[in-house]
Short mmCIF file of C-alpha atoms in Angstrom, two decimals:
data_model
loop_
_atom_site.label_atom_id
_atom_site.label_comp_id
_atom_site.label_asym_id
_atom_site.label_seq_id
_atom_site.Cartn_x
_atom_site.Cartn_y
_atom_site.Cartn_z
CA MET A 109 119.77 29.17 -162.91
CA GLN A 110 121.87 30.21 -160.01
CA LYS A 111 120.33 31.64 -156.75
CA THR A 112 121.86 34.92 -156.15
CA LEU A 113 121.60 35.47 -151.90
CA LYS A 114 120.44 39.85 -151.13
CA PRO A 115 122.17 41.03 -149.04
CA ASN A 116 121.74 41.17 -144.77
CA PRO A 117 122.35 44.49 -143.53
CA PHE A 118 122.08 42.85 -140.12
CA VAL A 119 124.39 39.36 -140.76
CA ASP A 120 127.22 41.83 -141.99
CA MET A 121 126.58 44.14 -139.20
CA VAL A 122 127.00 40.55 -137.24
CA ASP A 123 130.40 39.52 -139.57
CA LYS A 124 131.73 42.66 -139.25
CA ILE A 125 131.34 42.93 -135.20
CA GLY A 126 132.72 39.68 -135.97
CA GLY A 127 135.96 40.37 -137.54
CA ALA A 128 136.65 43.73 -135.04
CA ALA A 129 136.48 41.25 -132.02
CA ASP A 130 138.43 38.94 -133.69
CA THR A 131 141.38 41.64 -134.72
CA ILE A 132 140.98 43.02 -130.69
CA GLY A 133 141.31 39.76 -129.44
CA ARG A 134 144.09 39.08 -131.24
CA ASP A 135 145.91 42.26 -130.96
CA PHE A 136 145.23 41.93 -127.40
CA TYR A 137 147.06 37.94 -127.28
CA PHE A 138 149.95 39.47 -129.26
CA PHE A 139 150.20 42.48 -126.99
CA VAL A 140 149.93 40.15 -123.80
CA CYS A 141 152.99 38.08 -125.30
CA PHE A 142 154.89 40.43 -126.09
CA LEU A 143 154.65 42.35 -122.98
CA GLY A 144 156.30 38.80 -121.04
CA LEU A 145 158.98 39.12 -123.66
CA LEU A 146 159.81 42.64 -122.87
CA LEU A 147 159.69 42.11 -119.13
CA LYS A 148 162.07 39.11 -120.04
CA ALA A 149 164.42 41.57 -121.75
CA THR A 150 164.18 44.23 -119.08
CA LYS A 151 165.00 41.66 -116.29
CA ASP A 152 167.95 39.90 -118.49
CA ILE A 153 169.06 44.03 -119.54
CA ILE A 154 169.04 44.68 -115.10
CA ARG A 155 170.38 41.89 -114.02
CA HIS A 156 173.30 42.06 -117.32
CA PRO A 157 174.24 45.69 -117.56
CA GLY A 158 176.18 45.44 -120.30
CA LYS A 159 173.57 44.12 -122.53
CA LEU A 160 171.92 47.47 -122.70
CA ARG A 161 172.81 48.77 -126.35
CA ILE A 162 173.77 52.51 -125.63
CA LYS A 163 174.66 53.14 -128.78
CA ASP A 164 171.38 52.61 -129.88
CA MET A 165 170.21 54.15 -127.08
CA LEU A 166 171.43 57.49 -127.82
CA TYR A 167 170.99 57.10 -131.12
CA TYR A 168 167.48 57.13 -130.35
CA MET A 169 167.30 59.65 -127.62
CA ASP A 170 168.75 61.99 -130.39
CA LEU A 171 166.12 60.47 -133.25
CA CYS A 172 163.62 61.51 -130.34
CA GLY A 173 164.38 64.39 -128.64
CA SER A 174 167.13 66.42 -129.74
CA GLN A 175 165.79 66.45 -132.80
CA ALA A 176 161.88 67.10 -132.18
CA VAL A 177 163.16 70.04 -130.13
CA PRO A 178 161.97 72.67 -133.10
CA ILE A 179 159.10 71.25 -133.82
CA VAL A 180 157.39 70.75 -130.22
CA LEU A 181 159.16 74.63 -129.27
CA CYS A 182 156.84 75.12 -132.89
CA ILE A 183 153.86 73.71 -132.41
CA CYS A 184 153.99 74.19 -128.84
CA TYR A 185 154.60 78.37 -128.82
CA LEU A 186 151.88 77.87 -131.44
CA MET A 187 149.28 76.10 -128.92
CA GLY A 188 150.60 78.96 -126.74
CA VAL A 189 149.25 81.55 -129.50
CA ILE A 190 145.94 79.95 -130.37
CA LEU A 191 144.47 79.21 -126.48
CA GLY A 192 145.65 83.26 -125.74
CA PHE A 193 144.10 84.07 -128.47
CA GLN A 194 140.56 82.77 -127.07
CA PHE A 195 141.25 83.11 -123.31
CA ALA A 196 141.21 86.35 -124.21
CA LEU A 197 138.43 86.91 -126.05
CA GLN A 198 136.44 85.91 -123.58
CA ALA A 199 138.30 87.66 -120.69
CA GLN A 200 138.16 90.70 -122.43
CA LYS A 201 134.01 90.22 -121.63
CA VAL A 202 134.76 90.84 -118.25
CA GLY A 203 137.32 93.02 -117.65
CA ALA A 204 139.90 89.36 -116.45
CA GLU A 205 142.44 89.89 -118.74
CA ILE A 206 145.29 88.74 -115.90
CA TYR A 207 142.99 85.66 -115.94
CA VAL A 208 144.75 84.82 -119.48
CA ALA A 209 147.72 83.54 -117.74
CA ASP A 210 145.97 81.18 -115.09
CA GLY A 211 143.81 79.83 -118.52
CA VAL A 212 146.94 79.38 -120.73
CA GLY A 213 149.30 78.11 -117.62
CA PHE A 214 146.89 75.24 -116.17
CA SER A 215 146.16 74.58 -120.21
CA ILE A 216 149.41 74.06 -121.52
CA LEU A 217 151.14 72.61 -118.61
CA LYS A 218 148.66 70.29 -117.52
CA GLU A 219 146.86 69.08 -121.06
CA LEU A 220 148.36 70.76 -124.07
CA GLY A 221 151.78 70.52 -123.53
CA PRO A 222 152.13 66.99 -122.48
CA PHE A 223 149.66 65.79 -125.10
CA MET A 224 150.65 68.24 -128.09
CA VAL A 225 154.35 66.29 -127.32
CA ALA A 226 152.74 63.23 -127.07
CA ILE A 227 150.91 63.24 -130.61
CA ILE A 228 154.19 64.88 -132.13
CA SER A 229 156.85 62.03 -130.29
CA THR A 230 153.66 59.91 -132.37
CA GLY A 231 154.33 61.08 -136.21
CA ARG A 232 158.00 60.62 -135.16
CA ALA A 233 159.08 58.09 -133.29
CA GLY A 234 155.86 55.48 -133.12
CA SER A 235 156.17 55.26 -137.02
CA ALA A 236 159.99 55.20 -136.74
CA PHE A 237 159.77 52.28 -134.53
CA ALA A 238 157.14 50.41 -136.28
CA ALA A 239 158.55 51.33 -140.05
CA GLU A 240 162.10 50.36 -138.65
CA ILE A 241 160.96 47.00 -137.01
CA GLY A 242 158.84 46.05 -139.86
CA THR A 243 161.33 46.29 -142.52
CA MET A 244 163.59 44.83 -140.73
CA LYS A 245 161.24 42.32 -140.43
CA VAL A 246 160.97 41.99 -144.60
CA ASN A 247 164.54 41.93 -144.77
CA GLU A 248 165.20 38.84 -142.09
CA GLU A 249 166.59 41.00 -140.28
CA ILE A 250 165.07 39.84 -137.16
CA SER A 251 165.45 35.93 -137.77
CA ALA A 252 168.92 36.50 -138.11
CA LEU A 253 168.97 38.22 -134.37
CA GLN A 254 166.66 34.95 -133.34
CA THR A 255 169.21 32.59 -135.10
CA MET A 256 172.31 34.62 -133.50
CA GLY A 257 170.35 33.76 -129.73
CA PHE A 258 169.49 37.51 -129.05
CA SER A 259 165.88 37.82 -127.71
CA PRO A 260 164.67 40.81 -130.67
CA VAL A 261 162.44 42.67 -128.39
CA GLY A 262 165.41 43.40 -126.24
CA PHE A 263 168.00 44.07 -128.42
CA LEU A 264 165.03 46.42 -130.04
CA VAL A 265 162.66 47.20 -128.15
CA VAL A 266 164.41 48.11 -124.90
CA PRO A 267 166.73 50.79 -126.44
CA LYS A 268 163.97 52.84 -127.90
CA LEU A 269 161.75 52.24 -124.84
CA LEU A 270 164.04 53.96 -122.17
CA ALA A 271 165.27 56.20 -125.19
CA MET A 272 161.57 58.05 -125.04
CA LEU A 273 161.24 57.37 -121.35
CA LEU A 274 164.67 59.85 -120.85
CA THR A 275 163.73 62.13 -123.73
CA MET A 276 159.71 63.18 -123.33
CA PRO A 277 159.93 64.27 -119.58
CA ILE A 278 162.12 66.97 -121.47
CA LEU A 279 160.24 67.50 -124.34
CA ILE A 280 156.97 68.51 -122.03
CA VAL A 281 159.27 70.99 -119.87
CA PHE A 282 160.41 72.57 -123.42
CA GLY A 283 156.76 72.61 -124.68
CA ASP A 284 156.04 74.09 -121.72
CA PHE A 285 158.26 76.97 -121.67
CA ALA A 286 157.41 76.96 -125.79
CA GLY A 287 153.52 77.27 -124.97
CA LEU A 288 153.22 79.36 -122.08
CA LEU A 289 156.17 81.99 -123.78
CA GLY A 290 152.77 81.96 -126.45
CA GLY A 291 150.35 83.17 -123.95
CA PHE A 292 152.73 85.70 -122.44
CA THR A 293 153.17 86.47 -126.26
CA VAL A 294 149.57 87.35 -127.08
CA GLY A 295 148.39 88.72 -122.95
CA VAL A 296 151.40 91.37 -123.49
CA THR A 297 151.09 92.03 -127.45
CA MET A 298 147.46 92.26 -127.41
CA MET A 299 145.70 92.67 -123.83
CA ASP A 300 148.13 95.52 -122.80
CA LEU A 301 149.17 94.02 -119.78
CA THR A 302 152.77 94.33 -118.70
CA PRO A 303 155.38 91.48 -119.21
CA VAL A 304 156.47 91.69 -115.09
CA ALA A 305 152.26 91.25 -114.11
CA TYR A 306 151.54 88.30 -116.88
CA ILE A 307 154.59 86.86 -115.69
CA ASP A 308 153.94 87.47 -111.37
CA ARG A 309 150.48 85.65 -112.00
CA THR A 310 152.11 82.44 -113.91
CA PHE A 311 154.17 82.21 -110.78
CA GLU A 312 151.70 83.06 -108.61
CA VAL A 313 148.90 80.61 -109.93
CA LEU A 314 151.34 77.53 -111.04
CA LEU A 315 153.07 75.55 -108.82
CA PRO A 316 155.85 73.30 -109.20
CA SER A 317 153.70 70.29 -108.57
CA THR A 318 151.41 71.03 -112.17
CA LEU A 319 154.54 70.84 -114.42
CA THR A 320 155.54 67.61 -112.76
CA MET A 321 152.17 66.28 -112.68
CA GLY A 322 152.06 67.11 -116.85
CA VAL A 323 155.57 65.02 -116.69
CA LEU A 324 154.71 62.34 -115.56
CA LYS A 325 152.11 62.02 -117.94
CA GLY A 326 154.86 61.50 -120.55
CA LEU A 327 156.06 58.49 -118.93
CA VAL A 328 152.63 57.33 -119.53
CA PHE A 329 152.59 58.73 -122.83
CA ALA A 330 156.20 57.60 -124.00
CA THR A 331 155.97 53.75 -122.43
CA ILE A 332 152.48 53.47 -125.18
CA ILE A 333 154.27 55.17 -127.84
CA SER A 334 157.22 53.49 -128.06
CA LEU A 335 156.03 49.80 -127.06
CA VAL A 336 152.75 50.87 -129.34
CA GLY A 337 155.47 51.05 -132.74
CA CYS A 338 157.06 48.64 -131.49
CA MET A 339 154.98 45.72 -131.15
CA ARG A 340 152.91 47.09 -134.87
CA GLY A 341 156.55 46.16 -136.60
CA PHE A 342 156.36 42.90 -135.33
CA GLN A 343 153.19 42.52 -136.37
CA SER A 344 154.06 43.46 -139.47
CA THR A 345 153.70 41.35 -142.75
CA SER A 346 156.76 40.60 -144.40
CA ASP A 347 156.35 43.03 -147.28
CA ALA A 348 155.88 46.83 -148.60
CA GLN A 349 152.94 47.36 -147.97
CA GLY A 350 152.36 45.35 -144.54
CA VAL A 351 155.53 47.67 -143.17
CA GLY A 352 152.38 50.88 -144.74
CA ARG A 353 150.02 49.45 -143.12
CA SER A 354 152.20 48.89 -139.67
CA THR A 355 153.01 52.36 -139.26
CA THR A 356 149.80 53.85 -139.69
CA SER A 357 147.95 51.81 -137.15
CA ALA A 358 150.93 52.14 -135.23
CA VAL A 359 150.32 56.30 -135.49
CA VAL A 360 146.59 55.48 -135.33
CA THR A 361 146.40 53.07 -132.04
CA SER A 362 149.29 55.41 -130.21
CA ILE A 363 147.54 58.56 -130.57
CA PHE A 364 144.59 56.17 -129.35
CA LEU A 365 145.24 55.43 -126.65
CA VAL A 366 147.43 58.78 -125.59
CA VAL A 367 144.10 60.49 -125.60
CA VAL A 368 142.48 57.42 -123.67
CA ALA A 369 145.61 57.79 -121.16
CA ASP A 370 144.93 61.46 -120.88
CA ALA A 371 141.24 61.41 -119.80
CA ILE A 372 142.41 58.55 -117.22
CA LEU A 373 145.18 60.70 -115.80
CA THR A 374 143.29 63.76 -115.89
CA ARG A 375 140.49 62.17 -113.69
CA LEU A 376 142.72 60.59 -111.30
CA TYR A 377 144.25 63.73 -110.91
CA THR A 378 141.20 65.46 -110.37
CA MET A 379 140.10 62.87 -107.57
CA TRP A 380 143.52 63.19 -105.71
CA GLY A 381 143.44 66.99 -105.87
CA TYR A 382 145.14 68.27 -108.50
CA MET B 252 190.20 9.67 -137.61
CA SER B 253 188.09 11.72 -139.46
CA ALA B 254 184.37 12.36 -138.35
CA LYS B 255 182.78 12.05 -141.83
CA GLY B 256 179.60 10.18 -141.28
CA LYS B 257 178.45 11.07 -138.03
CA LYS B 258 174.62 12.88 -137.49
CA ILE B 259 174.41 15.98 -136.64
CA VAL B 260 170.71 17.25 -138.67
CA GLU B 261 168.25 14.58 -138.11
CA VAL B 262 164.85 15.44 -139.47
CA GLU B 263 161.77 13.44 -137.56
CA ASN B 264 158.63 12.91 -139.48
CA LEU B 265 158.47 16.60 -139.35
CA SER B 266 154.98 17.89 -140.60
CA VAL B 267 154.71 21.89 -141.32
CA GLY B 268 153.08 25.04 -141.96
CA TYR B 269 151.79 28.57 -140.85
CA GLY B 270 148.68 28.81 -138.71
CA ASN B 271 146.09 25.65 -140.02
CA ASN B 272 148.21 25.36 -143.51
CA LEU B 273 150.32 22.65 -143.23
CA VAL B 274 152.36 23.23 -146.12
CA LEU B 275 155.23 19.71 -145.77
CA LYS B 276 154.12 16.84 -144.10
CA ASP B 277 156.75 13.46 -143.04
CA ILE B 278 159.86 14.94 -143.73
CA ASN B 279 162.83 12.03 -142.23
CA PHE B 280 165.94 12.78 -143.29
CA THR B 281 169.86 12.92 -141.41
CA VAL B 282 172.37 15.46 -142.96
CA ASN B 283 175.62 13.42 -142.25
CA THR B 284 179.19 15.93 -140.65
CA GLY B 285 181.58 17.77 -143.40
CA ASP B 286 178.17 16.84 -146.48
CA ILE B 287 176.93 19.57 -148.69
CA PHE B 288 173.17 18.59 -148.07
CA GLY B 289 170.74 20.01 -150.69
CA ILE B 290 166.86 21.22 -150.04
CA LEU B 291 165.51 21.34 -153.48
CA GLY B 292 161.98 21.83 -155.04
CA ASP B 293 159.02 23.54 -157.24
CA SER B 294 158.19 26.95 -156.44
CA GLY B 295 156.08 27.35 -153.35
CA ALA B 296 157.50 23.63 -152.09
CA GLY B 297 158.03 24.78 -148.73
CA LYS B 298 162.04 24.73 -148.81
CA SER B 299 162.79 27.41 -147.03
CA THR B 300 159.49 26.85 -144.58
CA LEU B 301 161.35 23.49 -143.79
CA LEU B 302 164.79 25.78 -142.84
CA LYS B 303 163.00 28.00 -140.97
CA HIS B 304 161.65 25.17 -138.71
CA MET B 305 165.05 23.24 -139.32
CA ILE B 306 166.63 26.16 -137.56
CA GLY B 307 164.10 26.64 -134.55
CA LEU B 308 162.15 29.83 -135.81
CA TYR B 309 159.36 27.92 -135.61
CA ASN B 310 157.76 25.41 -134.19
CA PRO B 311 156.64 22.20 -136.60
CA PHE B 312 152.90 20.94 -136.61
CA SER B 313 154.56 17.63 -135.06
CA GLY B 314 158.01 16.01 -135.86
CA ASP B 315 161.67 16.63 -133.97
CA VAL B 316 164.69 17.95 -135.50
CA LYS B 317 167.33 17.20 -133.68
CA ILE B 318 171.13 19.31 -134.10
CA PHE B 319 174.24 18.42 -132.65
CA GLY B 320 172.15 15.26 -131.61
CA GLU B 321 169.76 17.61 -128.94
CA SER B 322 166.51 18.70 -130.15
CA ILE B 323 165.27 22.16 -131.18
CA VAL B 324 162.51 21.62 -131.39
CA ASN B 325 161.12 19.99 -127.40
CA CYS B 326 163.78 22.15 -125.20
CA ALA B 327 163.44 24.99 -122.41
CA GLU B 328 164.32 28.49 -124.39
CA TYR B 329 167.27 29.08 -122.93
CA GLU B 330 168.94 25.62 -123.91
CA LYS B 331 167.00 26.75 -127.86
CA ASN B 332 168.98 29.89 -127.87
CA LYS B 333 172.09 28.10 -126.86
CA LEU B 334 171.65 25.38 -129.62
CA MET B 335 170.57 28.32 -132.06
CA ARG B 336 174.35 29.71 -131.06
CA SER B 337 175.86 26.81 -132.39
CA PHE B 338 174.78 26.85 -135.51
CA GLY B 339 175.30 29.62 -138.43
CA VAL B 340 172.63 30.74 -140.40
CA THR B 341 172.98 33.50 -144.13
CA TYR B 342 169.56 34.46 -145.37
CA GLN B 343 168.59 35.19 -149.09
CA GLY B 344 169.39 39.12 -148.60
CA GLY B 345 172.55 38.62 -146.20
CA ALA B 346 169.70 39.97 -143.33
CA LEU B 347 172.67 42.34 -141.94
CA LEU B 348 171.56 44.80 -139.52
CA GLY B 349 171.03 47.88 -141.43
CA SER B 350 171.99 50.11 -138.49
CA MET B 351 175.45 48.55 -138.33
CA THR B 352 178.83 48.38 -140.72
CA VAL B 353 179.19 44.94 -141.53
CA GLY B 354 182.25 44.79 -139.34
CA GLU B 355 180.05 45.63 -136.18
CA ASN B 356 177.63 43.24 -137.75
CA ILE B 357 180.54 40.30 -137.72
CA ALA B 358 181.38 41.63 -133.95
CA LEU B 359 178.36 41.73 -133.10
CA PRO B 360 177.90 37.47 -131.60
CA ILE B 361 182.39 37.65 -130.97
CA GLU B 362 181.31 40.47 -128.60
CA THR B 363 178.03 38.42 -127.41
CA TYR B 364 179.31 35.38 -126.07
CA THR B 365 183.04 35.33 -126.23
CA ASP B 366 186.00 36.40 -123.93
CA LEU B 367 188.20 37.56 -126.58
CA ASN B 368 189.16 41.66 -126.52
CA LYS B 369 189.33 44.82 -129.07
CA THR B 370 192.42 43.06 -131.14
CA ASP B 371 191.77 39.58 -131.00
CA ILE B 372 187.68 41.00 -132.42
CA LEU B 373 189.28 43.05 -134.59
CA LYS B 374 191.79 39.82 -135.79
CA ARG B 375 188.72 37.68 -135.87
CA ILE B 376 186.67 39.94 -138.53
CA LYS B 377 189.60 40.61 -141.19
CA GLU B 378 189.92 36.70 -140.77
CA LYS B 379 186.44 35.97 -141.50
CA LEU B 380 186.45 39.25 -143.94
CA ALA B 381 188.97 37.50 -145.97
CA LEU B 382 187.76 33.56 -145.74
CA VAL B 383 184.47 35.50 -147.70
CA ASP B 384 186.64 37.54 -150.08
CA LEU B 385 185.70 40.99 -148.78
CA VAL B 386 188.83 42.33 -147.15
CA GLY B 387 188.58 46.02 -146.77
CA THR B 388 184.98 46.48 -146.29
CA GLU B 389 184.60 46.53 -142.56
CA ASP B 390 183.15 50.15 -142.26
CA VAL B 391 181.32 49.95 -144.68
CA MET B 392 177.21 50.22 -144.38
CA PRO B 393 175.24 47.01 -145.67
CA SER B 394 173.21 49.70 -147.96
CA GLU B 395 176.44 50.31 -150.04
CA LEU B 396 177.29 46.88 -150.79
CA SER B 397 176.21 44.95 -153.70
CA GLY B 398 173.30 41.92 -153.48
CA GLY B 399 176.49 39.07 -153.43
CA MET B 400 178.70 41.18 -151.22
CA LYS B 401 175.81 40.95 -148.56
CA LYS B 402 175.13 37.33 -148.98
CA ARG B 403 179.11 36.68 -148.18
CA ALA B 404 179.39 39.42 -145.50
CA GLY B 405 175.97 37.70 -144.33
CA LEU B 406 177.94 34.50 -144.20
CA ALA B 407 181.33 36.49 -142.64
CA ARG B 408 178.87 36.92 -139.43
CA ALA B 409 177.59 33.18 -139.65
CA LEU B 410 181.33 31.96 -139.36
CA ALA B 411 181.57 34.50 -136.65
CA LEU B 412 181.17 31.94 -133.75
CA ASN B 413 183.47 28.76 -136.02
CA PRO B 414 180.31 27.20 -136.53
CA SER B 415 180.66 23.11 -138.14
CA LEU B 416 177.19 23.69 -139.01
CA LEU B 417 176.28 26.39 -141.66
CA PHE B 418 172.33 26.79 -143.22
CA PHE B 419 171.61 29.22 -146.57
CA ASP B 420 168.67 30.13 -147.82
CA GLU B 421 169.06 30.68 -151.60
CA PRO B 422 172.56 31.63 -151.92
CA SER B 423 172.07 31.99 -155.56
CA ALA B 424 168.48 34.02 -155.75
CA GLY B 425 169.62 37.09 -157.52
CA LEU B 426 173.23 36.50 -158.36
CA ASP B 427 174.69 36.70 -161.58
CA PRO B 428 175.80 33.62 -162.89
CA ILE B 429 179.77 34.02 -162.14
CA THR B 430 178.70 35.97 -158.67
CA SER B 431 176.65 32.49 -157.85
CA VAL B 432 179.27 30.41 -159.03
CA GLU B 433 181.57 32.22 -156.80
CA LEU B 434 179.39 31.40 -153.51
CA ASP B 435 178.94 28.65 -154.75
CA GLU B 436 182.93 27.73 -155.11
CA LEU B 437 183.63 29.46 -151.75
CA LEU B 438 180.91 27.58 -149.57
CA SER B 439 182.80 23.97 -151.29
CA ARG B 440 186.07 25.37 -149.99
CA LEU B 441 184.74 26.23 -146.58
CA ARG B 442 183.43 22.41 -146.61
CA ASP B 443 186.95 21.54 -147.79
CA GLN B 444 189.23 23.95 -145.67
CA PHE B 445 187.05 23.31 -142.08
CA ASN B 446 185.12 19.94 -142.44
CA THR B 447 181.88 22.70 -142.22
CA THR B 448 178.93 21.29 -142.40
CA ILE B 449 176.30 23.01 -145.60
CA VAL B 450 172.70 22.45 -145.60
CA ILE B 451 171.65 25.17 -148.60
CA VAL B 452 168.16 25.94 -149.84
CA THR B 453 167.53 26.95 -153.38
CA HIS B 454 166.35 25.83 -157.27
CA GLU B 455 169.90 26.83 -158.92
CA LEU B 456 170.19 23.18 -161.07
CA ALA B 457 174.12 23.86 -161.11
CA SER B 458 174.46 24.98 -157.62
CA ILE B 459 172.88 21.25 -156.57
CA PHE B 460 175.18 19.81 -159.18
CA GLY B 461 177.88 21.48 -158.57
CA ILE B 462 178.16 21.27 -154.83
CA THR B 463 175.26 19.18 -153.29
CA ASP B 464 176.70 15.43 -151.97
CA THR B 465 172.85 14.80 -150.91
CA ILE B 466 169.66 16.54 -151.84
CA ILE B 467 166.00 16.18 -150.93
CA MET B 468 163.50 17.26 -153.21
CA LEU B 469 160.07 18.63 -152.15
CA SER B 470 157.14 18.75 -154.03
CA LYS B 471 154.13 21.63 -153.46
CA ASP B 472 151.91 19.36 -154.80
CA ALA B 473 152.49 15.97 -152.65
CA LYS B 474 153.35 18.56 -149.55
CA THR B 475 156.63 16.06 -148.78
CA MET B 476 159.96 15.13 -150.11
CA VAL B 477 159.92 12.67 -152.74
CA ALA B 478 163.34 12.23 -153.19
CA GLU B 479 166.89 11.63 -151.10
CA GLY B 480 169.76 10.58 -152.57
CA ASP B 481 173.63 12.04 -154.88
CA PRO B 482 171.64 14.23 -157.22
CA LYS B 483 173.75 13.10 -160.27
CA GLU B 484 172.31 9.37 -159.35
CA LEU B 485 168.42 10.92 -158.98
CA ARG B 486 169.04 12.70 -162.10
CA GLU B 487 169.69 9.44 -163.89
CA LYS B 488 168.54 6.84 -161.84
CA SER B 489 165.20 7.87 -160.53
CA THR B 490 162.14 6.43 -161.15
CA SER B 491 159.82 9.18 -160.47
CA PRO B 492 158.88 10.86 -163.28
CA TRP B 493 158.53 14.13 -161.83
CA VAL B 494 162.23 14.13 -160.17
CA HIS B 495 163.47 13.49 -163.16
CA ASP B 496 161.75 15.68 -165.36
CA PHE B 497 162.84 18.85 -162.81
CA LEU B 498 165.97 17.44 -162.86
CA ASN B 499 166.69 16.63 -166.70
CA ARG B 500 164.69 18.92 -168.34
CA GLN B 501 165.88 22.72 -166.80
CA GLU B 502 169.61 21.06 -167.56
CA HIS B 503 169.23 19.84 -171.07
CA ASN B 504 167.33 24.11 -171.42
CA LYS B 505 169.83 25.18 -170.18
CA ALA B 506 172.12 22.97 -172.22
CA LYS B 507 170.75 24.26 -175.48
CA GLN B 508 170.77 28.24 -174.24
CA ASN B 509 174.81 26.98 -173.73
CA ILE B 510 175.08 25.77 -177.70
CA LYS B 511 172.96 29.07 -178.56
CA TYR B 512 175.11 31.16 -177.05
CA GLU B 513 178.27 30.09 -178.08
CA THR B 514 177.62 29.48 -182.11
CA GLY B 515 176.31 33.23 -181.36
CA ASP B 516 172.58 32.37 -182.45
CA PHE B 517 170.20 33.40 -179.24
CA LEU B 518 169.19 35.91 -181.07
#
């Protein structure tokens, strides 16, 4: 008679931990190789700027930048409104309504503006990069590039990365402006603050460095989103489900890494006194 | 003096696979200048895998592949890239870059690796498209082409740098018999006009008997090549039952189908 093995929860747990560690190890190894190829391709493009695919870069600037402006404005405005409401409720208790401008301004410029733009870009650009490269892999376009003597990383990743690095800071400025406008709307309509008082307070407390530090975060986020999106695309298996999985993984990994990066940057900024 | 007979591709003791999975072992053959060389085998035998290793996309477990006398396995990366540019590859679905027009696809290697000016590049594009019977498709996006047209456009791109060696993965796959024959004729014409050496991976017996000079046969069970030679000779004289069966039985079936079709008895 065949003996059935009883499931052992401990063995299962060890198995799962081992599997997860193996996946993380492989991902890390792949990332190091990918980064090496990217640095090599970047060096090559710096030495021969003619190799940069400017047309592709402009296409991605349009895709990740100008086409994202309406959704960035809309979401950041609403985020400003939500924050304004929350600050207003607390500020009214102590009669400190004017500080709504401080709360909204700092939250948007230092954290939520860059973060929301990063989340939107992950959904729009990161997933698009992974799906595009994954599909190219399925269609053997990546192999075709290789056999024509092109570096797929240089050809496909560098234009996307540059486009994101150029557009993300601009999107963050737009997002910041929309968020401040959201707070302003709440301050003026709910708190009986005059527009001039709200704007004066905003300019009084927010320094150019507040905006700059938030925008600088955007450069880090742009790098994370484009590299993770492209890397997941290259990791995709050559089938439709594989492309789907790589796209999902690109979004999840990017959001996780953006949050981790944001936490680290916020800590660093605090240490430096910003 | 004709260059025919000179070794252009040499595969020596090649063992290939993915990860820890060995797909083929001990593969040895040579392809001579001006030949149309077929790689034939049953499904899953590793035909495309072998091709991908031959063109340097993957590193083999062991063995060597020499193209124009130079190893594509044991060389520095820049040498490999240089070697890759010396031959053309056409993939199953054409593998045209979907974000570019057909003309831009063909122009890509020309712009990158030659000093031709725009007028000459345009001339070369038109010339290559005419060669594959796709005149006037320069501005068409790959998504607007049929399967056969995509393959021919891919072939035009592979020919962009006038290579003397061409690899073609499954030229007939997914094509109707007429388009398939047209593509075979095109390959024959390329060989006859330009003395281009062509290596094709296929499981189409019609293509094998129609255009190839030499073939190797791969077996999934044996995980190696089980026959090499002239396809017609192998069909008639092979002592291997599997090779004999493979090359004859399907041909017989096809012959029976033709008879039924002609007599209207196929229903």
